[in-house]
mmCIF file of C-alpha atoms in Angstrom:
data_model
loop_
_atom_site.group_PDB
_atom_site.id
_atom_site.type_symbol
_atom_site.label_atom_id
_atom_site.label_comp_id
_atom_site.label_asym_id
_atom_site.label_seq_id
_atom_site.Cartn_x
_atom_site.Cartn_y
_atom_site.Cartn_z
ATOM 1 C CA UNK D 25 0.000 0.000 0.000
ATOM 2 C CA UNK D 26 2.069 3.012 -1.144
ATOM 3 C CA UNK D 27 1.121 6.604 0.424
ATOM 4 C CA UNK D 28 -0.367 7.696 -2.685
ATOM 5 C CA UNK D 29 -2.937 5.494 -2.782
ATOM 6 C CA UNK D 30 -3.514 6.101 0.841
ATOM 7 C CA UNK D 31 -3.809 9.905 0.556
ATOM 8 C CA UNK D 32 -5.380 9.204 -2.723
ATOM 9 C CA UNK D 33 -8.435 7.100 -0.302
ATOM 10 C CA UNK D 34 -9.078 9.619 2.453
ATOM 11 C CA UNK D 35 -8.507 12.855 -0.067
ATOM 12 C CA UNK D 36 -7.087 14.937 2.569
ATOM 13 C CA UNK D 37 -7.277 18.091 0.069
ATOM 14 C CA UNK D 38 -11.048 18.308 1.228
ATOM 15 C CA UNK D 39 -10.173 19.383 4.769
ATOM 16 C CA UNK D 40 -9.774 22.555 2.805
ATOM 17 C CA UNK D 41 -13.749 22.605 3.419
ATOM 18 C CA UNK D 42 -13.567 21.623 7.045
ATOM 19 C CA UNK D 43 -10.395 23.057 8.672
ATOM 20 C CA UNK D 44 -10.679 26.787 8.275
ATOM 21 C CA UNK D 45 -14.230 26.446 10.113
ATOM 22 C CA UNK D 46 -12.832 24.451 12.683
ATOM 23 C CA UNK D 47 -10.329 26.936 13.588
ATOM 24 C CA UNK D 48 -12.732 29.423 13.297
ATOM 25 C CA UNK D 49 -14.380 27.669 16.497
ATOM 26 C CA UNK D 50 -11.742 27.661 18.454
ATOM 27 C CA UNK D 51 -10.400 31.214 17.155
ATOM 28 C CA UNK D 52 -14.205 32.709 18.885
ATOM 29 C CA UNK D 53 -13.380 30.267 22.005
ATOM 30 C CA UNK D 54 -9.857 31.516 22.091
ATOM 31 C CA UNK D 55 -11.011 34.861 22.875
ATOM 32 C CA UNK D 56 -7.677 36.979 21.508
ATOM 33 C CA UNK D 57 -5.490 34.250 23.390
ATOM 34 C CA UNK D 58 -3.415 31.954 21.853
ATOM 35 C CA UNK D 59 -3.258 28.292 22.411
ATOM 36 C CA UNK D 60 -0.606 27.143 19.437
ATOM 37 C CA UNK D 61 -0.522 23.477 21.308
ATOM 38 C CA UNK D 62 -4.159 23.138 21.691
ATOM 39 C CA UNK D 63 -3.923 24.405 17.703
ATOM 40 C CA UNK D 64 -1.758 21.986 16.678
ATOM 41 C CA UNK D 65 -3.956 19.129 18.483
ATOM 42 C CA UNK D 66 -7.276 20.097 16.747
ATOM 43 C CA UNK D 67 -4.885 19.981 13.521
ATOM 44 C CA UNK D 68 -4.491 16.556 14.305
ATOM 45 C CA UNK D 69 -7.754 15.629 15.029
ATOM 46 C CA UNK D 70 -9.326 17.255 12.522
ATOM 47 C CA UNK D 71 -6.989 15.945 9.994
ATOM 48 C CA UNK D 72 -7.643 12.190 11.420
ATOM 49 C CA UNK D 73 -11.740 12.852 11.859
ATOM 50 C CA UNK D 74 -11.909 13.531 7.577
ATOM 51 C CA UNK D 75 -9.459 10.754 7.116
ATOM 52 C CA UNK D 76 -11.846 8.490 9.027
ATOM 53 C CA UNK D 77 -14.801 9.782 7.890
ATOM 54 C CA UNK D 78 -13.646 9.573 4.121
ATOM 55 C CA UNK D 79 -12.116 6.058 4.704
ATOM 56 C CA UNK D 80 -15.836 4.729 6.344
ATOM 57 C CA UNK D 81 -17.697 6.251 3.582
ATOM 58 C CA UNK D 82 -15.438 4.353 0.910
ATOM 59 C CA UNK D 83 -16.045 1.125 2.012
ATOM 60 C CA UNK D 84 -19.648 1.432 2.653
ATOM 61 C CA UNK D 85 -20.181 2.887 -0.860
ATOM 62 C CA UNK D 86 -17.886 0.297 -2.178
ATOM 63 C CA UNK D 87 -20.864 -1.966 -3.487
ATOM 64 C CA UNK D 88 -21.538 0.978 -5.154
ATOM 65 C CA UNK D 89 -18.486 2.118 -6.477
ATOM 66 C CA UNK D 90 -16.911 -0.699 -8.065
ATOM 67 C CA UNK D 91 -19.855 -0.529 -11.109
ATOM 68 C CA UNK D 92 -19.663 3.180 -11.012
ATOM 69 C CA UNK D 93 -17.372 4.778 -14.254
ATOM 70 C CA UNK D 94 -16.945 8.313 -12.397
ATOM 71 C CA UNK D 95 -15.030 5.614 -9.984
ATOM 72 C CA UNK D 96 -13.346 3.445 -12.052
ATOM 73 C CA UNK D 97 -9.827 4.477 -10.688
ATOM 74 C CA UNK D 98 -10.315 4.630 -6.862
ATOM 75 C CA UNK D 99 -8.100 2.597 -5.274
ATOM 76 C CA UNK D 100 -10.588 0.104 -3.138
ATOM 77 C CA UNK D 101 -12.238 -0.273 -7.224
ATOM 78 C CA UNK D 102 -8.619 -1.022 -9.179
ATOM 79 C CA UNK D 103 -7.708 -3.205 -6.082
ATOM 80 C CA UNK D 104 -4.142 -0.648 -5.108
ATOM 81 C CA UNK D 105 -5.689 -0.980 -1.895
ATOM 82 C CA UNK D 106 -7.089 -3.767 -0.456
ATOM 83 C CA UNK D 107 -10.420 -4.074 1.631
ATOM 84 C CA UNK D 108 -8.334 -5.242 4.664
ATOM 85 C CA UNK D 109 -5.825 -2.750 4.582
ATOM 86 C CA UNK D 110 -8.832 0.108 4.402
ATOM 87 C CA UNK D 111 -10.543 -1.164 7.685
ATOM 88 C CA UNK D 112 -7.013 -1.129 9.655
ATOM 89 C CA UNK D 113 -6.122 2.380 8.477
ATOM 90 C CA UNK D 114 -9.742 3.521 8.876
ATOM 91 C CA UNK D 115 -9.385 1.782 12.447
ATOM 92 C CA UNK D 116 -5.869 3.462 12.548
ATOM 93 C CA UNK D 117 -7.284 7.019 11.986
ATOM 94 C CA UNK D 118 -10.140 7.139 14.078
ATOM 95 C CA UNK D 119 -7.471 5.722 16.640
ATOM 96 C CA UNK D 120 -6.208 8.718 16.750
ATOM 97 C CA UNK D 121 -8.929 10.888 16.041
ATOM 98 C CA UNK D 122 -10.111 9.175 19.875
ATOM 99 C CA UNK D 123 -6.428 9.847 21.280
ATOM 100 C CA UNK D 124 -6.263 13.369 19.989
ATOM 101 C CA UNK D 125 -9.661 14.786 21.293
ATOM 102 C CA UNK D 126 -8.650 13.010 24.817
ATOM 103 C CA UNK D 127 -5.700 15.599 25.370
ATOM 104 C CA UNK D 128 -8.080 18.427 24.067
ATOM 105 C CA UNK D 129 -10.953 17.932 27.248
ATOM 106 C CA UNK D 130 -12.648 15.496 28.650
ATOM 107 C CA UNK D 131 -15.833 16.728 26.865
ATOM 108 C CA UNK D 132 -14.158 16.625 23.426
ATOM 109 C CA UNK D 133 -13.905 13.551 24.361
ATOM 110 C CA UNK D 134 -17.143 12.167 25.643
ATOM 111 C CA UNK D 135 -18.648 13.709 22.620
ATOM 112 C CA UNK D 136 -16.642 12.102 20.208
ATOM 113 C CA UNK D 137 -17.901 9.041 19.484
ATOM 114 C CA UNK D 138 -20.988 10.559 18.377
ATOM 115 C CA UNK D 139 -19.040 12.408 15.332
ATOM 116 C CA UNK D 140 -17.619 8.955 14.258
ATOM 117 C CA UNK D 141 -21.712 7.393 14.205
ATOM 118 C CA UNK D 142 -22.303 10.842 12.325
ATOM 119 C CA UNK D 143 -19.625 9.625 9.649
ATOM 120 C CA UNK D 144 -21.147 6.099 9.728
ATOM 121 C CA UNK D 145 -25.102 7.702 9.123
ATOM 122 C CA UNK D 146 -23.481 10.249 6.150
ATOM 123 C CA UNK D 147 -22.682 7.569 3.622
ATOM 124 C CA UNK D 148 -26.071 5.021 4.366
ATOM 125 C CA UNK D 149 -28.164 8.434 3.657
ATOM 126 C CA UNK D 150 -28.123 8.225 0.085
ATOM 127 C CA UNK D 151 -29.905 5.460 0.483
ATOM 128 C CA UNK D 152 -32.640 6.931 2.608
ATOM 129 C CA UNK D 153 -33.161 10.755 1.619
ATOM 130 C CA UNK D 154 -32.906 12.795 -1.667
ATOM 131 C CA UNK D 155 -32.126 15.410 1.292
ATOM 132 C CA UNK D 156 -29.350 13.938 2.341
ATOM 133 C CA UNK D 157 -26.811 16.675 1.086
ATOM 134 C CA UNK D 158 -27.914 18.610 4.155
ATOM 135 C CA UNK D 159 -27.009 16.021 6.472
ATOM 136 C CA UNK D 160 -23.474 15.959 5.144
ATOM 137 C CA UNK D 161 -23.330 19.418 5.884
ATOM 138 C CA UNK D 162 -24.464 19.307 8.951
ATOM 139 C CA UNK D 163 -21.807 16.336 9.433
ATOM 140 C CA UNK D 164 -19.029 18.480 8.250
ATOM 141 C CA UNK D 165 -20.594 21.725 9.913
ATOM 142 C CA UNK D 166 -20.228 20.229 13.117
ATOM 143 C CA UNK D 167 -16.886 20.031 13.237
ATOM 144 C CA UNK D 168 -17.133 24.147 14.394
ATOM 145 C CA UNK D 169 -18.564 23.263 17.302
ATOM 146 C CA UNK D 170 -15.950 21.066 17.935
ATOM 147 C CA UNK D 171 -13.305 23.260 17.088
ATOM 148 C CA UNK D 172 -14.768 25.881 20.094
ATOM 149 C CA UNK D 173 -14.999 23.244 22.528
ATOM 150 C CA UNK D 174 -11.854 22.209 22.029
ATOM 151 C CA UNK D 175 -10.900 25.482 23.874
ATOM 152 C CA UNK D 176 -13.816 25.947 25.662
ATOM 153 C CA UNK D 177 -16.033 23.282 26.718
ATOM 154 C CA UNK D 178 -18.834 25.774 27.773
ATOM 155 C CA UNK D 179 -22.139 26.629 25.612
ATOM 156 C CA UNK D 180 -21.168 28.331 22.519
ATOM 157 C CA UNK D 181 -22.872 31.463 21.416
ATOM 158 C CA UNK D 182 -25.230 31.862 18.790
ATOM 159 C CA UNK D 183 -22.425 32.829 15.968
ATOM 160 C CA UNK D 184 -20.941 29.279 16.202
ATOM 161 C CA UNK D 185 -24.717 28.166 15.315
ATOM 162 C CA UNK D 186 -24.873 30.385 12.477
ATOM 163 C CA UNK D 187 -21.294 29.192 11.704
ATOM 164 C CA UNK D 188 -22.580 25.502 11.809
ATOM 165 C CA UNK D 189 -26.111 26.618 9.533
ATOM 166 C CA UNK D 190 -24.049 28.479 7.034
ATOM 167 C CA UNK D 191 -21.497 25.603 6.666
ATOM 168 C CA UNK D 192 -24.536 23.054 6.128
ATOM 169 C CA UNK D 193 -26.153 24.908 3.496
ATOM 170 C CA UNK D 194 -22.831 25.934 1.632
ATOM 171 C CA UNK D 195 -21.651 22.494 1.513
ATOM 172 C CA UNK D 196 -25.145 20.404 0.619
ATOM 173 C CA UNK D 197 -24.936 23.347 -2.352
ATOM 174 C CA UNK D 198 -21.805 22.574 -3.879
ATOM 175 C CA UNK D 199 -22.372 18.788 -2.940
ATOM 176 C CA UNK D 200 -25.544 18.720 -5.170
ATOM 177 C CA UNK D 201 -23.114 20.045 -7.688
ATOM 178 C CA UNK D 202 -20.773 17.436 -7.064
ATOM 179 C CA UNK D 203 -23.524 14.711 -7.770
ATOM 180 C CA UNK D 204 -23.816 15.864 -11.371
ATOM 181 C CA UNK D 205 -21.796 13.448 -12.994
ATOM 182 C CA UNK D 206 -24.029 10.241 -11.211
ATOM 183 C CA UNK D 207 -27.495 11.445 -11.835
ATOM 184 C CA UNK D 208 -28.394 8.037 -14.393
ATOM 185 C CA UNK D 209 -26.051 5.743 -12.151
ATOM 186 C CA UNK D 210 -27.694 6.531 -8.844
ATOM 187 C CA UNK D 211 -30.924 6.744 -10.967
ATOM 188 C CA UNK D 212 -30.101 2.943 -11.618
ATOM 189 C CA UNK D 213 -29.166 1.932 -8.356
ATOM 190 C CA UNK D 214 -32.109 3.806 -6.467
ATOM 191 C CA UNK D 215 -29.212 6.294 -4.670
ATOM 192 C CA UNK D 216 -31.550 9.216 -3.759
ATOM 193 C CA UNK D 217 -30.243 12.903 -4.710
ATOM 194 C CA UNK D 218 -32.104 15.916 -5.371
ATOM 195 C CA UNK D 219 -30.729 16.240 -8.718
ATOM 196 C CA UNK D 220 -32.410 12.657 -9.069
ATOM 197 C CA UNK D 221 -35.888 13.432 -7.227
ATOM 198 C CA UNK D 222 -36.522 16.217 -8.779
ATOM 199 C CA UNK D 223 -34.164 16.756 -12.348
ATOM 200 C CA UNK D 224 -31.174 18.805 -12.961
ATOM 201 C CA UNK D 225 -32.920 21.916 -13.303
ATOM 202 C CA UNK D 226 -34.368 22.046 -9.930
ATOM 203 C CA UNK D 227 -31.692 20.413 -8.179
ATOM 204 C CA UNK D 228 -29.280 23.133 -9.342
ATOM 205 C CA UNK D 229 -32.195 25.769 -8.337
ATOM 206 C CA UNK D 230 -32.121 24.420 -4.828
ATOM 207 C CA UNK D 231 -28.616 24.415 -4.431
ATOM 208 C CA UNK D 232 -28.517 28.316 -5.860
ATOM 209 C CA UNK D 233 -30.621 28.736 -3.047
ATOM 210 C CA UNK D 234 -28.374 27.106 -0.472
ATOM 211 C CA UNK D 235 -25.733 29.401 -1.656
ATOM 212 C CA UNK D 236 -28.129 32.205 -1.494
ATOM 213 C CA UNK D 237 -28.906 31.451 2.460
ATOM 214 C CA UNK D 238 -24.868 30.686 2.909
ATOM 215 C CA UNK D 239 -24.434 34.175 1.720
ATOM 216 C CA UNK D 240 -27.054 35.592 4.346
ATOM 217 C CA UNK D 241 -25.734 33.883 6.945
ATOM 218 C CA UNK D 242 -22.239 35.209 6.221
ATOM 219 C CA UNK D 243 -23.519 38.433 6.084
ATOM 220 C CA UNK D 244 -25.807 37.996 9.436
ATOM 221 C CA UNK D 245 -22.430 37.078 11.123
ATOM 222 C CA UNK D 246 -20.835 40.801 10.143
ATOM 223 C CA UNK D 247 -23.098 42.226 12.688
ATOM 224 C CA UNK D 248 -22.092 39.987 15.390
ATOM 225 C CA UNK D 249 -18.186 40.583 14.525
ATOM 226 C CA UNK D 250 -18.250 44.652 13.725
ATOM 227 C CA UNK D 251 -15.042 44.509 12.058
ATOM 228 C CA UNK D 252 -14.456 46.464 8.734
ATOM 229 C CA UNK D 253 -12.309 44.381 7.495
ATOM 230 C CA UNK D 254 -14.279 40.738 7.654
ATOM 231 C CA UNK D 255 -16.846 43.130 6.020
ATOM 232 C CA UNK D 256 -14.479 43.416 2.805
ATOM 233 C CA UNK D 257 -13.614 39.668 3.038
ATOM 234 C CA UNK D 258 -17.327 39.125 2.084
ATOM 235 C CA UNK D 259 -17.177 40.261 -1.558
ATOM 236 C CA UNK D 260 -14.757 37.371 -2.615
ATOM 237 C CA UNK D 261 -16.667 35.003 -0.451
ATOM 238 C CA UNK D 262 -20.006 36.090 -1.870
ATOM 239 C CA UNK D 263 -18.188 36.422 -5.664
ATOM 240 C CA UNK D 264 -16.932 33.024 -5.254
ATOM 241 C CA UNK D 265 -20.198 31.119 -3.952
ATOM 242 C CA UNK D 266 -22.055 33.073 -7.191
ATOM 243 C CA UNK D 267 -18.645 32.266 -9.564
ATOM 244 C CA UNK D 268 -19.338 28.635 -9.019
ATOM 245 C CA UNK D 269 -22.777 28.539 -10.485
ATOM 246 C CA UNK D 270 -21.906 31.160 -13.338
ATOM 247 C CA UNK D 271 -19.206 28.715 -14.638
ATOM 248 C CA UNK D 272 -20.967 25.919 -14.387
ATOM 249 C CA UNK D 273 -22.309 23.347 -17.513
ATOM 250 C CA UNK D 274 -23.451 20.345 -15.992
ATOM 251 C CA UNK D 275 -22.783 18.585 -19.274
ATOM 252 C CA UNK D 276 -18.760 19.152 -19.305
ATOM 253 C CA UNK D 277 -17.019 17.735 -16.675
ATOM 254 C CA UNK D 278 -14.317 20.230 -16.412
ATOM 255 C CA UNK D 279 -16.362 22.616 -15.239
ATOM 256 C CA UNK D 280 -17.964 21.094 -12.851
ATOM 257 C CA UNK D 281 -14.428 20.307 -11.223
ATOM 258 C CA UNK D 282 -14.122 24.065 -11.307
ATOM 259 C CA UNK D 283 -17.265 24.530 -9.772
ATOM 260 C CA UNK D 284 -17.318 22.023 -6.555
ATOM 261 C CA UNK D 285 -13.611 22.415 -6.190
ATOM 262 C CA UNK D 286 -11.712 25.543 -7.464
ATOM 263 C CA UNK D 287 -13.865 27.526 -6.405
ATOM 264 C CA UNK D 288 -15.066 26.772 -2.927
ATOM 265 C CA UNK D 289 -11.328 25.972 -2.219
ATOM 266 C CA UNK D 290 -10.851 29.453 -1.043
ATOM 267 C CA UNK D 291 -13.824 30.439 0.919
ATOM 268 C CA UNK D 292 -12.918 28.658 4.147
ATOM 269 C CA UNK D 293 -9.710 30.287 3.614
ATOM 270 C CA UNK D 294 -11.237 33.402 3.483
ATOM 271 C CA UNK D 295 -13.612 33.571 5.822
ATOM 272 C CA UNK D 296 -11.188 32.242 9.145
ATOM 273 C CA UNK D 297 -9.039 35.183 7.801
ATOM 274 C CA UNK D 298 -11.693 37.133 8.858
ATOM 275 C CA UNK D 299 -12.154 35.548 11.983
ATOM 276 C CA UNK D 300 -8.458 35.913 12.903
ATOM 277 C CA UNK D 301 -8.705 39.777 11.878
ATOM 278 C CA UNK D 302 -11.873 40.150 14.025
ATOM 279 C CA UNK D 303 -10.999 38.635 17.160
ATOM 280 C CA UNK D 304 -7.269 38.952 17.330
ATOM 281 C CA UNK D 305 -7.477 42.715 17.336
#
């Protein structure tokens, strides 16, 4: 099993969708302090909670994967890795994914095992709920909540909720996007989407409107923060969420790669810049 194939499974590039909003959690916990070992932790768990997440829903899709051309060259499909050596490094991650949130807090900790059923529910949801873009949101979303407790195990205050909302809807958006290229496979195989439920055209309307709401909620959270410059920081944001659907031709794959990747890329990037300007004054 060569690392390739290994970073190749759990696709660590997404935590470019999950890690600035965890850090935004625990920048609001941190309160203008800094905590660069508690930082480096949640790096670690963070990075280990995707990796186990991603490696769980592999091999429950991979009944559905193997027949899938979209998936043709993923490595539990062309056999590079092998079904035994997924559960041990899936095992292996949310190891220490377990380890890591037990030298954050003890509540970190409690709560943890909860994420990992979370990342068990995520993948079985296709098969239950054209909706279920919202619960992988939510799934990912939740990992802002973590990221504050992680600092401070108290109640969190109503940005991190909008934090967690605005996360949920942004990523079920681009997700629905993402689910362009399997809308006659899943068709086939009864995988529920709302691209599938209710055609292309819709699908795409709904997720315009997710974006539409993620842009609210962005803006909703300027008048919790007051800062001037967060306030600038939401013209790329906002230019990027509507770039994504301007670019997009659901019948050429390139763009949407551009679309559900490229362009979302940046806005966690973005926004915990913000975050870092506003409450490290």
């Amino acid at each position: 099993m060569k690392i390739k194939d290994v970073t190749d499974f759990i696709k660590l590039e997404h935590t470019v969708f999950d890690l600035p909003f965890i850090f935004a959690g625990a920048i609001i916990a941190s309160g203008g302090h800094y905590f660069i070992l508690k930082y480096i932790i949640i790096l670690i768990t963070a990075t280990s909670a995707r990796g186990t997440g991603m490696s769980i829903n592999r091999i429950l899709g991979m009944p559905y994967d193997e027949n899938n051309p979209r998936k043709k060259n993923w490595a539990l499909v062309t056999g590079k890795m092998k079904l035994k050596d997924a559960y041990i490094l899936t095992f292996l991650l949310a190891a220490i994914f377990e380890v890591s949130t037990y030298f954050l807090n003890i509540t970190v900790f409690i709560l943890s095992p909860i994420v990992i059923l979370f990342f068990i529910a995520d993948p079985l949801m296709k098969r239950v709920t054209s909706w279920r873009h919202l619960f992988m949101g939510f799934t990912i979303g939740l990992g802002v909540l973590g990221g504050f407790l992680a600092i401070t195990p108290v109640y969190p205050p109503l940005i991190i909720y909008l934090i967690i909302l605005l996360s949920t809807f942004w990523i079920a958006g681009f997700d629905i996007i993402y689910t362009i290229p399997d809308i006659e496979y899943d068709k086939k195989n009864n995988l529920k989407t709302l691209n599938v439920k209710y055609g292309l055209k819709t699908g795409m309307a709904i997720s315009y409107v997710f974006h539409i709401l993620t842009i609210g909620l962005f803006i909703f959270i300027a008048f919790i923060v007051k800062n001037i410059y967060y306030d600038i920081l939401l013209v790329p944001i906002a230019a990027l969420i509507i770039y994504q659907h301007l670019i997009l031709n659901p019948s050429n794959l390139k763009t949407i790669r551009m679309s559900f990747f490229n362009a979302n890329s940046f806005i966690g990037i973005i926004f915990l810049a913000g975050m870092i300007i506003s409450f490290y004054k």
